[in-house]
CSV table of C-alpha atoms and ligand atoms in Angstrom, one decimal:
chain,number,residue,atom,x,y,z
I,275,MET,CA,-13.0,22.5,3.7
I,276,ILE,CA,-12.6,22.1,0.0
I,277,ALA,CA,-14.8,20.4,-2.7
I,278,ALA,CA,-13.3,17.2,-4.0
I,279,SER,CA,-13.5,15.8,-7.6
I,280,ASP,CA,-11.9,18.3,-10.0
I,281,GLU,CA,-10.3,20.2,-7.2
I,282,ILE,CA,-8.6,17.1,-5.8
I,283,GLY,CA,-7.4,16.3,-9.3
I,284,ARG,CA,-5.9,19.7,-9.6
I,285,ARG,CA,-4.2,19.7,-6.2
I,286,PHE,CA,-2.8,16.2,-6.5
I,287,ALA,CA,-1.0,16.3,-9.8
I,288,GLU,CA,1.1,13.2,-10.2
I,289,ILE,CA,4.6,13.2,-8.9
I,290,HIS,CA,5.8,10.8,-11.7
I,291,PRO,CA,3.9,11.8,-14.8
I,292,ALA,CA,3.5,9.4,-17.7
I,293,PHE,CA,6.2,9.2,-20.4
I,294,ASP,CA,5.3,10.5,-23.8
I,295,PRO,CA,5.9,7.8,-26.5
I,296,GLN,CA,9.2,9.2,-27.7
I,297,ALA,CA,10.6,9.5,-24.2
I,298,ALA,CA,9.6,5.9,-23.4
I,299,LEU,CA,11.3,4.7,-26.6
I,300,VAL,CA,14.5,6.5,-25.7
I,301,GLU,CA,14.5,5.2,-22.1
I,302,ALA,CA,13.7,1.6,-23.2
I,303,ASN,CA,16.7,1.8,-25.6
I,304,ARG,CA,19.0,2.7,-22.7
I,305,CYS,CA,18.4,-0.7,-21.1
I,306,LEU,CA,21.2,-3.3,-21.4
I,307,TYR,CA,18.8,-6.2,-21.3
I,308,CYS,CA,21.0,-7.9,-18.8
I,309,PHE,CA,21.1,-11.7,-18.9
I,310,ASP,CA,21.0,-12.0,-15.1
I,311,ALA,CA,18.6,-9.0,-14.7
I,312,PRO,CA,19.1,-8.0,-11.1
I,313,CYS,CA,16.1,-5.7,-11.5
I,314,THR,CA,13.9,-8.8,-12.0
I,315,ALA,CA,15.4,-10.5,-9.0
I,316,ALA,CA,14.7,-7.4,-6.9
I,317,CYS,CA,11.0,-7.4,-7.8
I,318,PRO,CA,9.0,-9.4,-5.3
I,319,THR,CA,6.7,-10.6,-8.1
I,320,HIS,CA,9.8,-11.2,-10.4
I,321,ILE,CA,8.4,-9.3,-13.4
I,322,ASP,CA,10.7,-10.1,-16.4
I,323,VAL,CA,11.9,-6.5,-16.7
I,324,PRO,CA,14.3,-6.7,-19.6
I,325,ARG,CA,11.7,-8.6,-21.6
I,326,PHE,CA,8.9,-6.0,-21.1
I,327,ILE,CA,11.3,-3.2,-21.7
I,328,LYS,CA,12.5,-4.8,-25.0
I,329,LYS,CA,8.9,-5.0,-26.1
I,330,ILE,CA,8.5,-1.3,-25.5
I,331,ALA,CA,11.6,-0.7,-27.6
I,332,THR,CA,10.1,-2.7,-30.4
I,333,ALA,CA,6.8,-0.9,-30.2
I,334,ASN,CA,5.0,-4.0,-28.9
I,335,LEU,CA,3.2,-2.3,-26.0
I,336,ARG,CA,0.5,-4.9,-25.6
I,337,GLY,CA,3.1,-7.7,-25.5
I,338,SER,CA,5.0,-5.6,-22.9
I,339,ALA,CA,1.8,-5.3,-20.7
I,340,VAL,CA,1.1,-9.0,-21.1
I,341,THR,CA,4.7,-9.8,-19.8
I,342,ILE,CA,4.0,-7.6,-16.8
I,343,LEU,CA,0.6,-9.1,-16.1
I,344,GLU,CA,1.9,-12.6,-16.3
I,345,SER,CA,3.8,-11.9,-13.1
I,346,ASN,CA,1.8,-9.2,-11.5
I,347,ILE,CA,-1.9,-8.6,-12.1
I,348,LEU,CA,-1.6,-5.3,-10.3
I,349,GLY,CA,1.2,-4.2,-12.6
I,350,SER,CA,-0.4,-0.8,-13.2
I,351,SER,CA,-0.8,0.2,-9.6
I,352,CYS,CA,2.6,-1.2,-8.7
I,353,SER,CA,4.2,0.9,-11.4
I,354,ARG,CA,2.9,3.9,-9.5
I,355,VAL,CA,3.3,3.0,-5.9
I,356,CYS,CA,6.3,0.7,-5.7
I,357,PRO,CA,9.4,2.1,-3.9
I,358,VAL,CA,11.4,1.5,-7.1
I,359,ASP,CA,14.5,3.2,-5.7
I,360,VAL,CA,14.9,0.4,-3.2
I,361,LEU,CA,13.6,-2.4,-5.5
I,362,CYS,CA,14.1,-2.8,-9.3
I,363,GLU,CA,15.7,0.6,-10.0
I,364,GLY,CA,17.8,0.3,-6.9
I,365,ALA,CA,19.2,-2.9,-8.4
I,366,CYS,CA,19.8,-1.6,-11.9
I,367,VAL,CA,23.4,-2.3,-13.1
I,368,LEU,CA,23.7,1.2,-14.5
I,369,HIS,CA,24.4,2.4,-11.0
I,370,ARG,CA,27.7,0.6,-11.3
I,371,TYR,CA,28.6,2.8,-14.3
I,372,ASN,CA,27.6,6.0,-12.5
I,373,LYS,CA,24.6,6.4,-14.7
I,374,GLN,CA,21.0,7.0,-14.0
I,375,PRO,CA,19.2,3.7,-13.5
I,376,ILE,CA,16.5,2.8,-16.1
I,377,GLU,CA,13.2,4.3,-15.1
I,378,ILE,CA,11.5,0.9,-14.8
I,379,GLY,CA,8.5,2.1,-12.9
I,380,ARG,CA,7.6,4.7,-15.5
I,381,LEU,CA,8.2,2.3,-18.4
I,382,GLN,CA,6.0,-0.2,-16.7
I,383,ARG,CA,3.3,2.4,-16.3
I,384,HIS,CA,3.7,3.3,-20.0
I,385,ALA,CA,2.9,-0.3,-21.1
I,386,MET,CA,0.1,-0.7,-18.5
I,387,ASP,CA,-1.6,2.6,-19.5
I,388,TYR,CA,-1.6,1.4,-23.1
I,389,PHE,CA,-3.2,-1.8,-22.0
I,390,TYR,CA,-6.0,-0.1,-20.2
I,391,ARG,CA,-6.4,2.6,-22.9
I,392,SER,CA,-6.7,-0.1,-25.6
I,393,GLY,CA,-9.6,-2.1,-24.2
I,394,ARG,CA,-8.1,-4.1,-21.3
I,395,ARG,CA,-8.3,-7.4,-23.2
I,396,LEU,CA,-7.3,-10.2,-20.8
I,397,PRO,CA,-4.1,-12.0,-21.6
I,398,PHE,CA,-5.4,-15.4,-20.4
I,399,THR,CA,-8.6,-17.3,-20.2
I,400,PRO,CA,-9.8,-19.3,-17.2
I,401,ALA,CA,-9.7,-23.1,-17.4
I,402,PRO,CA,-13.1,-24.8,-17.4
I,403,ASP,CA,-14.9,-24.4,-14.1
I,404,ARG,CA,-14.1,-26.9,-11.3
I,405,ALA,CA,-16.4,-27.8,-8.4
I,406,ALA,CA,-14.3,-26.3,-5.6
I,407,LYS,CA,-14.7,-22.7,-4.5
I,408,VAL,CA,-12.4,-20.5,-2.3
I,409,ALA,CA,-13.5,-17.7,0.0
I,410,CYS,CA,-11.2,-14.7,0.2
I,411,ILE,CA,-11.6,-12.4,3.2
I,412,GLY,CA,-10.6,-8.8,2.3
I,413,ALA,CA,-10.5,-7.3,-1.2
I,414,GLY,CA,-7.0,-5.8,-1.1
I,415,PRO,CA,-4.0,-6.6,-3.4
I,416,ALA,CA,-3.3,-10.0,-1.8
I,417,SER,CA,-6.8,-11.3,-2.4
I,418,LEU,CA,-6.9,-9.9,-5.9
I,419,ALA,CA,-3.6,-11.7,-6.8
I,420,CYS,CA,-4.7,-14.9,-5.1
I,421,ALA,CA,-8.1,-14.9,-6.8
I,422,VAL,CA,-6.5,-14.6,-10.3
I,423,GLU,CA,-4.3,-17.7,-9.8
I,424,LEU,CA,-7.4,-19.6,-8.7
I,425,ARG,CA,-9.6,-18.4,-11.5
I,426,LYS,CA,-7.0,-19.1,-14.1
I,427,ARG,CA,-7.2,-22.7,-13.1
I,428,GLY,CA,-11.0,-22.9,-13.0
I,429,TYR,CA,-11.7,-22.6,-9.3
I,430,GLY,CA,-14.6,-20.4,-8.1
I,431,VAL,CA,-13.7,-17.4,-6.0
I,432,THR,CA,-15.8,-15.2,-3.8
I,433,ILE,CA,-14.2,-12.2,-2.2
I,434,PHE,CA,-15.8,-10.8,1.0
I,435,GLU,CA,-15.2,-7.2,1.7
I,436,SER,CA,-16.7,-5.0,4.5
I,437,ARG,CA,-16.2,-1.7,2.7
I,438,PRO,CA,-18.1,-0.6,-0.4
I,439,LEU,CA,-15.0,-0.8,-2.8
I,440,ALA,CA,-12.3,-3.3,-3.5
I,441,GLY,CA,-8.6,-2.6,-3.9
I,442,GLY,CA,-7.7,-2.1,-0.2
I,443,LEU,CA,-5.0,0.5,0.4
I,444,ASN,CA,-4.6,1.0,-3.3
I,445,THR,CA,-8.1,2.5,-3.3
I,446,TYR,CA,-8.3,4.0,0.1
I,447,GLY,CA,-4.8,4.5,1.5
I,448,VAL,CA,-2.3,5.5,-1.1
I,449,ALA,CA,-1.6,9.2,-1.6
I,450,GLU,CA,-3.6,10.6,-4.5
I,451,TYR,CA,-0.5,12.0,-6.4
I,452,LYS,CA,0.7,8.4,-6.6
I,453,LEU,CA,-2.5,6.4,-7.4
I,454,ARG,CA,-6.0,7.5,-7.9
I,455,PRO,CA,-9.0,5.4,-6.9
I,456,ALA,CA,-10.1,5.1,-10.5
I,457,ASP,CA,-6.8,3.6,-11.5
I,458,SER,CA,-7.0,1.0,-8.6
I,459,LEU,CA,-10.6,0.2,-9.5
I,460,ARG,CA,-9.9,-0.5,-13.2
I,461,GLU,CA,-7.6,-3.3,-11.9
I,462,VAL,CA,-10.4,-4.6,-9.8
I,463,GLU,CA,-12.6,-4.7,-12.9
I,464,LEU,CA,-9.9,-6.7,-14.7
I,465,VAL,CA,-9.9,-9.3,-11.9
I,466,LYS,CA,-13.8,-9.3,-12.0
I,467,SER,CA,-13.7,-10.0,-15.7
I,468,LEU,CA,-12.1,-13.3,-14.9
I,469,GLY,CA,-15.3,-14.4,-13.1
I,470,VAL,CA,-14.4,-13.5,-9.5
I,471,GLU,CA,-17.4,-12.7,-7.4
I,472,PHE,CA,-17.3,-9.8,-5.0
I,473,ARG,CA,-19.6,-9.4,-2.0
I,474,PHE,CA,-19.3,-5.9,-0.6
I,475,GLY,CA,-20.5,-4.6,2.8
I,476,VAL,CA,-20.1,-8.1,4.3
I,477,ASN,CA,-18.4,-8.6,7.6
I,478,VAL,CA,-17.1,-12.1,8.0
I,479,GLY,CA,-17.6,-13.2,11.6
I,480,GLY,CA,-20.7,-11.0,11.7
I,481,ASP,CA,-22.9,-11.0,8.6
I,482,VAL,CA,-21.4,-14.3,7.5
I,483,SER,CA,-19.8,-16.8,10.0
I,484,LEU,CA,-16.6,-18.7,9.5
I,485,ASP,CA,-18.8,-21.9,9.9
I,486,ASP,CA,-20.8,-20.8,6.8
I,487,LEU,CA,-17.6,-20.3,4.9
I,488,GLU,CA,-16.1,-23.6,6.0
I,489,ARG,CA,-19.4,-25.3,4.9
I,490,ASP,CA,-19.6,-23.6,1.5
I,491,TYR,CA,-15.9,-23.3,0.4
I,492,ALA,CA,-13.1,-25.8,0.1
I,493,ALA,CA,-10.5,-23.3,1.4
I,494,ILE,CA,-10.4,-19.9,3.1
I,495,PHE,CA,-7.9,-17.2,2.3
I,496,ILE,CA,-7.3,-14.5,5.0
I,497,ALA,CA,-6.1,-11.2,3.7
I,498,ILE,CA,-7.7,-8.8,6.2
I,499,GLY,CA,-4.8,-6.4,6.4
I,500,LEU,CA,-4.1,-4.5,9.6
I,501,GLY,CA,-6.7,-3.3,12.2
I,502,PRO,CA,-7.8,0.1,13.4
I,503,PRO,CA,-5.2,2.8,14.4
I,504,THR,CA,-3.4,2.2,17.7
I,505,PRO,CA,-4.6,4.7,20.3
I,506,MET,CA,-1.8,7.1,21.3
I,507,LYS,CA,-3.2,7.3,24.9
I,508,LEU,CA,-2.6,11.1,24.9
I,509,PRO,CA,-4.8,13.5,26.9
I,510,GLY,CA,-7.1,15.3,24.4
I,511,GLU,CA,-7.1,12.5,21.8
I,512,GLU,CA,-10.9,12.7,21.7
I,513,LEU,CA,-11.0,16.4,20.7
I,514,GLU,CA,-12.5,17.5,17.4
I,515,GLY,CA,-9.8,17.9,14.8
I,516,VAL,CA,-7.9,14.7,15.7
I,517,VAL,CA,-8.2,12.5,12.7
I,518,ASP,CA,-6.3,9.2,12.1
I,519,ALA,CA,-4.0,9.3,9.1
I,520,LEU,CA,-5.6,6.5,7.2
I,521,ARG,CA,-9.1,7.9,7.7
I,522,PHE,CA,-7.8,11.3,6.6
I,523,ILE,CA,-6.3,9.9,3.4
I,524,ALA,CA,-9.4,7.6,2.7
I,525,ASP,CA,-11.8,10.6,3.2
I,526,TYR,CA,-10.0,13.0,0.9
I,527,LYS,CA,-9.7,10.3,-1.8
I,528,THR,CA,-13.3,9.1,-1.7
I,529,ALA,CA,-15.5,11.7,0.1
I,530,GLN,CA,-17.1,14.7,-1.5
I,531,THR,CA,-15.5,17.2,0.8
I,532,ILE,CA,-12.6,17.1,3.2
I,533,PRO,CA,-11.8,19.4,6.1
I,534,VAL,CA,-8.2,20.3,6.6
I,535,GLY,CA,-6.8,22.6,9.3
I,536,ARG,CA,-4.8,25.8,8.8
I,537,LYS,CA,-2.0,24.4,11.0
I,538,VAL,CA,-1.7,20.6,11.1
I,539,ALA,CA,0.5,18.4,13.2
I,540,VAL,CA,1.1,14.9,11.9
I,541,ILE,CA,2.5,12.5,14.5
I,542,GLY,CA,4.8,9.6,13.3
I,543,GLY,CA,7.8,9.0,11.1
I,544,GLY,CA,6.6,6.4,8.6
I,545,ASN,CA,5.5,6.6,5.0
I,546,THR,CA,1.8,6.9,5.9
I,547,ALA,CA,2.7,9.9,8.1
I,548,ILE,CA,4.5,11.5,5.1
I,549,ASP,CA,1.5,10.8,2.8
I,550,ALA,CA,-0.8,12.5,5.3
I,551,ALA,CA,1.5,15.5,5.8
I,552,ASN,CA,1.9,16.0,2.0
I,553,ALA,CA,-1.8,15.7,1.5
I,554,ALA,CA,-2.5,18.3,4.2
I,555,ARG,CA,-0.2,20.7,2.4
I,556,ARG,CA,-1.8,20.0,-1.0
I,557,LEU,CA,-5.3,20.4,0.5
I,558,GLY,CA,-4.4,23.9,1.6
I,559,ALA,CA,-2.9,23.8,5.2
I,560,GLY,CA,-0.6,26.8,5.6
I,561,GLU,CA,1.7,25.0,8.0
I,562,VAL,CA,2.2,21.3,8.4
I,563,TYR,CA,4.5,19.8,11.1
I,564,MET,CA,5.7,16.3,11.3
I,565,ILE,CA,6.4,15.2,14.8
I,566,TYR,CA,8.8,12.3,15.2
I,567,ARG,CA,10.5,11.3,18.4
I,568,ARG,CA,13.8,10.0,17.0
I,569,SER,CA,16.2,11.6,14.5
I,570,GLU,CA,16.0,11.4,10.7
I,571,ARG,CA,18.5,8.5,10.8
I,572,GLU,CA,16.0,6.3,12.6
I,573,MET,CA,13.0,7.5,10.6
I,574,PRO,CA,11.1,4.5,9.1
I,575,ALA,CA,10.0,6.4,6.0
I,576,PHE,CA,11.9,5.9,2.8
I,577,LEU,CA,14.6,8.6,2.3
I,578,PHE,CA,13.1,9.7,-1.0
I,579,GLU,CA,9.7,10.1,0.7
I,580,TYR,CA,11.3,12.2,3.4
I,581,GLU,CA,13.1,14.4,0.8
I,582,HIS,CA,10.0,14.8,-1.2
I,583,SER,CA,8.0,15.8,1.8
I,584,LYS,CA,10.5,18.6,2.5
I,585,LEU,CA,9.9,19.9,-1.0
I,586,GLU,CA,6.2,19.9,-0.4
I,587,GLY,CA,6.9,22.3,2.5
I,588,VAL,CA,6.3,20.0,5.4
I,589,GLN,CA,8.3,21.1,8.5
I,590,PHE,CA,10.0,18.4,10.5
I,591,ARG,CA,10.1,18.5,14.3
I,592,LEU,CA,12.5,15.7,15.1
I,593,GLN,CA,13.4,14.3,18.5
I,594,THR,CA,10.0,15.6,19.6
I,595,GLN,CA,7.4,13.6,21.5
I,596,PRO,CA,3.8,14.7,21.9
I,597,VAL,CA,2.6,14.5,25.5
I,598,ALA,CA,-0.9,16.1,25.3
I,599,ILE,CA,-3.4,17.6,22.8
I,600,ARG,CA,-4.7,20.9,24.1
I,601,SER,CA,-8.1,22.4,23.3
I,602,ALA,CA,-8.5,25.8,21.6
I,603,ALA,CA,-9.1,28.8,23.8
I,604,SER,CA,-12.1,29.8,21.6
I,605,ASP,CA,-13.7,26.3,21.7
I,606,ALA,CA,-12.9,23.7,24.4
I,607,ARG,CA,-14.2,20.9,22.2
I,608,ARG,CA,-11.6,21.6,19.4
I,609,VAL,CA,-7.9,21.1,19.0
I,610,GLY,CA,-5.8,24.2,19.7
I,611,ALA,CA,-2.3,23.0,20.3
I,612,LEU,CA,0.0,20.0,20.7
I,613,GLU,CA,2.1,19.9,23.8
I,614,CYS,CA,5.5,18.2,23.2
I,615,VAL,CA,8.7,17.4,24.9
I,616,ARG,CA,12.2,17.3,23.4
I,617,MET,CA,13.8,13.9,23.3
I,618,GLU,CA,17.4,12.9,23.7
I,619,LEU,CA,18.7,9.7,22.1
I,620,GLY,CA,20.4,7.1,24.3
I,621,GLU,CA,21.8,3.6,23.6
I,622,PRO,CA,20.3,1.4,20.9
I,623,ASP,CA,17.2,-0.6,22.0
I,624,ARG,CA,16.1,-4.0,20.9
I,625,SER,CA,15.2,-2.7,17.4
I,626,GLY,CA,18.8,-1.4,17.0
I,627,ARG,CA,17.6,2.2,17.0
I,628,ARG,CA,18.7,4.7,19.7
I,629,LYS,CA,16.2,4.9,22.5
I,630,PRO,CA,14.6,8.3,22.9
I,631,GLU,CA,14.3,9.7,26.4
I,632,PRO,CA,12.4,12.9,27.4
I,633,ALA,CA,14.7,15.9,28.3
I,634,PRO,CA,13.4,17.1,31.7
I,635,GLY,CA,11.7,20.5,31.6
I,636,SER,CA,11.8,20.8,27.8
I,637,ASN,CA,8.0,21.0,27.3
I,638,PHE,CA,6.8,23.4,24.6
I,639,THR,CA,3.6,23.7,22.5
I,640,ILE,CA,2.9,23.8,18.8
I,641,GLU,CA,-0.1,25.8,17.8
I,642,CYS,CA,-2.4,23.7,15.5
I,643,ASP,CA,-6.0,23.2,14.7
I,644,MET,CA,-5.7,19.6,13.4
I,645,VAL,CA,-3.7,16.6,14.7
I,646,ILE,CA,-3.2,13.6,12.5
I,647,PRO,CA,-1.8,10.5,14.3
I,648,ALA,CA,0.1,8.0,12.1
I,649,THR,CA,1.6,5.9,14.8
I,650,GLY,CA,0.6,2.4,13.7
I,651,GLN,CA,-2.3,0.1,13.4
I,652,SER,CA,-3.6,-2.6,15.7
I,653,ARG,CA,-4.3,-6.2,14.6
I,654,PHE,CA,-7.6,-8.0,14.2
I,655,LEU,CA,-6.8,-10.4,17.0
I,656,ASP,CA,-10.4,-11.1,17.9
I,657,PHE,CA,-11.2,-12.2,14.4
I,658,LEU,CA,-8.1,-14.3,14.0
I,659,SER,CA,-8.8,-16.0,17.3
I,660,LYS,CA,-12.0,-17.4,15.7
I,661,CYS,CA,-10.1,-18.9,12.8
I,662,ARG,CA,-9.8,-22.4,14.2
I,663,GLY,CA,-6.2,-23.7,14.3
I,664,VAL,CA,-4.7,-20.6,12.7
I,665,GLU,CA,-1.5,-19.7,14.7
I,666,VAL,CA,-0.8,-16.0,15.4
I,667,LYS,CA,2.5,-14.8,16.6
I,668,ASP,CA,3.3,-11.2,17.6
I,669,GLY,CA,-0.1,-10.2,16.0
I,670,CYS,CA,0.8,-11.8,12.6
I,671,VAL,CA,-0.7,-14.9,11.1
I,672,VAL,CA,2.0,-17.6,10.9
I,673,THR,CA,2.2,-19.2,7.4
I,674,ASP,CA,4.5,-21.4,5.3
I,675,PRO,CA,6.1,-18.6,3.2
I,676,ALA,CA,6.2,-20.8,0.1
I,677,THR,CA,2.5,-21.6,0.1
I,678,GLY,CA,0.8,-19.2,2.5
I,679,ARG,CA,-0.7,-22.2,4.3
I,680,THR,CA,-1.5,-21.7,8.0
I,681,ALA,CA,-1.5,-24.4,10.7
I,682,ASN,CA,-5.0,-25.3,9.6
I,683,SER,CA,-4.7,-26.9,6.2
I,684,ARG,CA,-8.0,-25.3,4.9
I,685,TYR,CA,-6.8,-21.7,5.8
I,686,TYR,CA,-4.3,-19.7,3.9
I,687,ALA,CA,-3.2,-16.1,4.5
I,688,ALA,CA,-1.1,-13.3,3.0
I,689,GLY,CA,-0.5,-9.6,2.9
I,690,ASP,CA,-0.2,-7.2,5.9
I,691,CYS,CA,-1.9,-9.6,8.3
I,692,VAL,CA,1.0,-11.9,7.7
I,693,ASN,CA,4.0,-9.6,7.1
I,694,GLY,CA,2.9,-6.9,9.6
I,695,GLY,CA,2.6,-4.2,6.9
I,696,ARG,CA,4.8,-4.0,3.8
I,697,GLU,CA,4.5,-2.8,0.2
I,698,VAL,CA,1.6,-3.5,-2.2
I,699,VAL,CA,4.0,-5.5,-4.4
I,700,ASP,CA,4.8,-7.8,-1.4
I,701,ALA,CA,1.1,-8.4,-0.8
I,702,VAL,CA,0.7,-9.3,-4.5
I,703,ALA,CA,3.7,-11.7,-4.4
I,704,GLU,CA,2.4,-13.4,-1.3
I,705,GLY,CA,-1.2,-13.5,-2.6
I,706,LYS,CA,0.1,-15.2,-5.8
I,707,ARG,CA,2.1,-17.8,-3.8
I,708,ALA,CA,-0.9,-18.5,-1.6
I,709,GLY,CA,-3.2,-18.9,-4.6
I,710,LEU,CA,-0.8,-21.4,-6.1
I,711,GLY,CA,-0.5,-23.1,-2.6
I,712,ILE,CA,-4.3,-23.5,-2.5
I,713,VAL,CA,-4.4,-24.9,-6.1
I,714,SER,CA,-1.7,-27.4,-5.1
I,715,TRP,CA,-3.7,-28.4,-2.0
I,716,LEU,CA,-7.0,-28.6,-3.9
I,717,CYS,CA,-5.4,-30.8,-6.6
I,718,GLY,CA,-3.9,-33.0,-3.9
I,719,ALA,CA,-7.3,-33.3,-2.3
I,720,GLY,CA,-8.8,-34.4,-5.6
I,721,TRP,CA,-10.8,-31.2,-6.4
Y,158,LIG,FE1,17.9,-3.0,-17.9
Y,158,LIG,FE2,18.9,-2.1,-15.6
Y,158,LIG,FE3,17.4,-4.3,-15.6
Y,158,LIG,FE4,19.9,-4.3,-16.7
Y,158,LIG,S1,19.4,-4.1,-14.5
Y,158,LIG,S2,18.0,-5.2,-17.6
Y,158,LIG,S3,20.0,-2.2,-17.5
Y,158,LIG,S4,16.7,-2.3,-16.1
């Protein structure tokens, strides 16, 4: 167990440190300011990339930040957590000339850091207050983006959040070396400064009913994200030392102390599994194994995350499936080992990935004192079933992609509960569209 605060800061030095002013200028001047800007097209929020970079090149950092904020109110966190290699930087034309793409993410961060350092003056003022109010359920990126669109046009917004802090995964679930809670919370403060009301520690459906919201608000926006972790249904899952990946990440980011094992087994092959494995290494685990049942070709994590994790010292056990968590010889209540079986890959299944099959008689154990499952999250189906007229398919809320509107005209939705779990920038883009969809509906209804 280590103390948090300063120690966490020391252990989680950023992987993409800020540019110094001279380096930012040099990088901005490498941009070709493309007329058709494929980088802008590749950004889900369509930030005008050449425009904000040009403003950096002309030493207009506030103007650059305003350009970013006009499209993406979470431009600061997105500059740190976006998978830029597969979005804007992946689309940069300089690839065609065999040159390094422009470091768009770091330039965006350069402008946004200046914005927050220099007093966080809002680039827009809300229109005069209107009578209608909107309730947003969940205080993650989708709700923050939706709330801004509504407040800009004078509509009242109350965000209901069951946890004590806003920001969703930006605050609780992103690896510390990418985004710190304080950086997420300063964006929340920016949204708050527009007059958005936050009600923390409130469970909609429990503390406040949907009937109450339908009575008091003209529209309801659902951005509840994904549900609790899916149980692995492994023998021994209840042992001490088994900690779900999202809880593990949230605890080390926000708790005062955090226990970490000496030998840690992380189960899963996605980006959350990688974040948890890297965190375990940085928190002091001597050996960290990532257990994934298919090969690296099928791994859902981004390639750059996988490569980074290897540099952090994480050891990959591929084509390996856990079958049981075994208790320690010294303490039957605690984790002592993970029993696994080797997997062979057969024909592609419905997902197009080769189907793993256990190799008979290949069982073996990995000694460990901590197991971190990162094998997916369930959905809030109970809650969604109470949202009258809202259609749910395969665990996801069905919406009109252009407006975020559900089958019930007063209910809108966006973010992970709609898309099944994508990037922060996708949640922002969908939240924005839903905010504009609600505005359009409210105007049509005479509000
Ligand atoms: Fe600049 Fe690359 Fe975007 Fe062109 S594609 S505007 S070079 S960042």
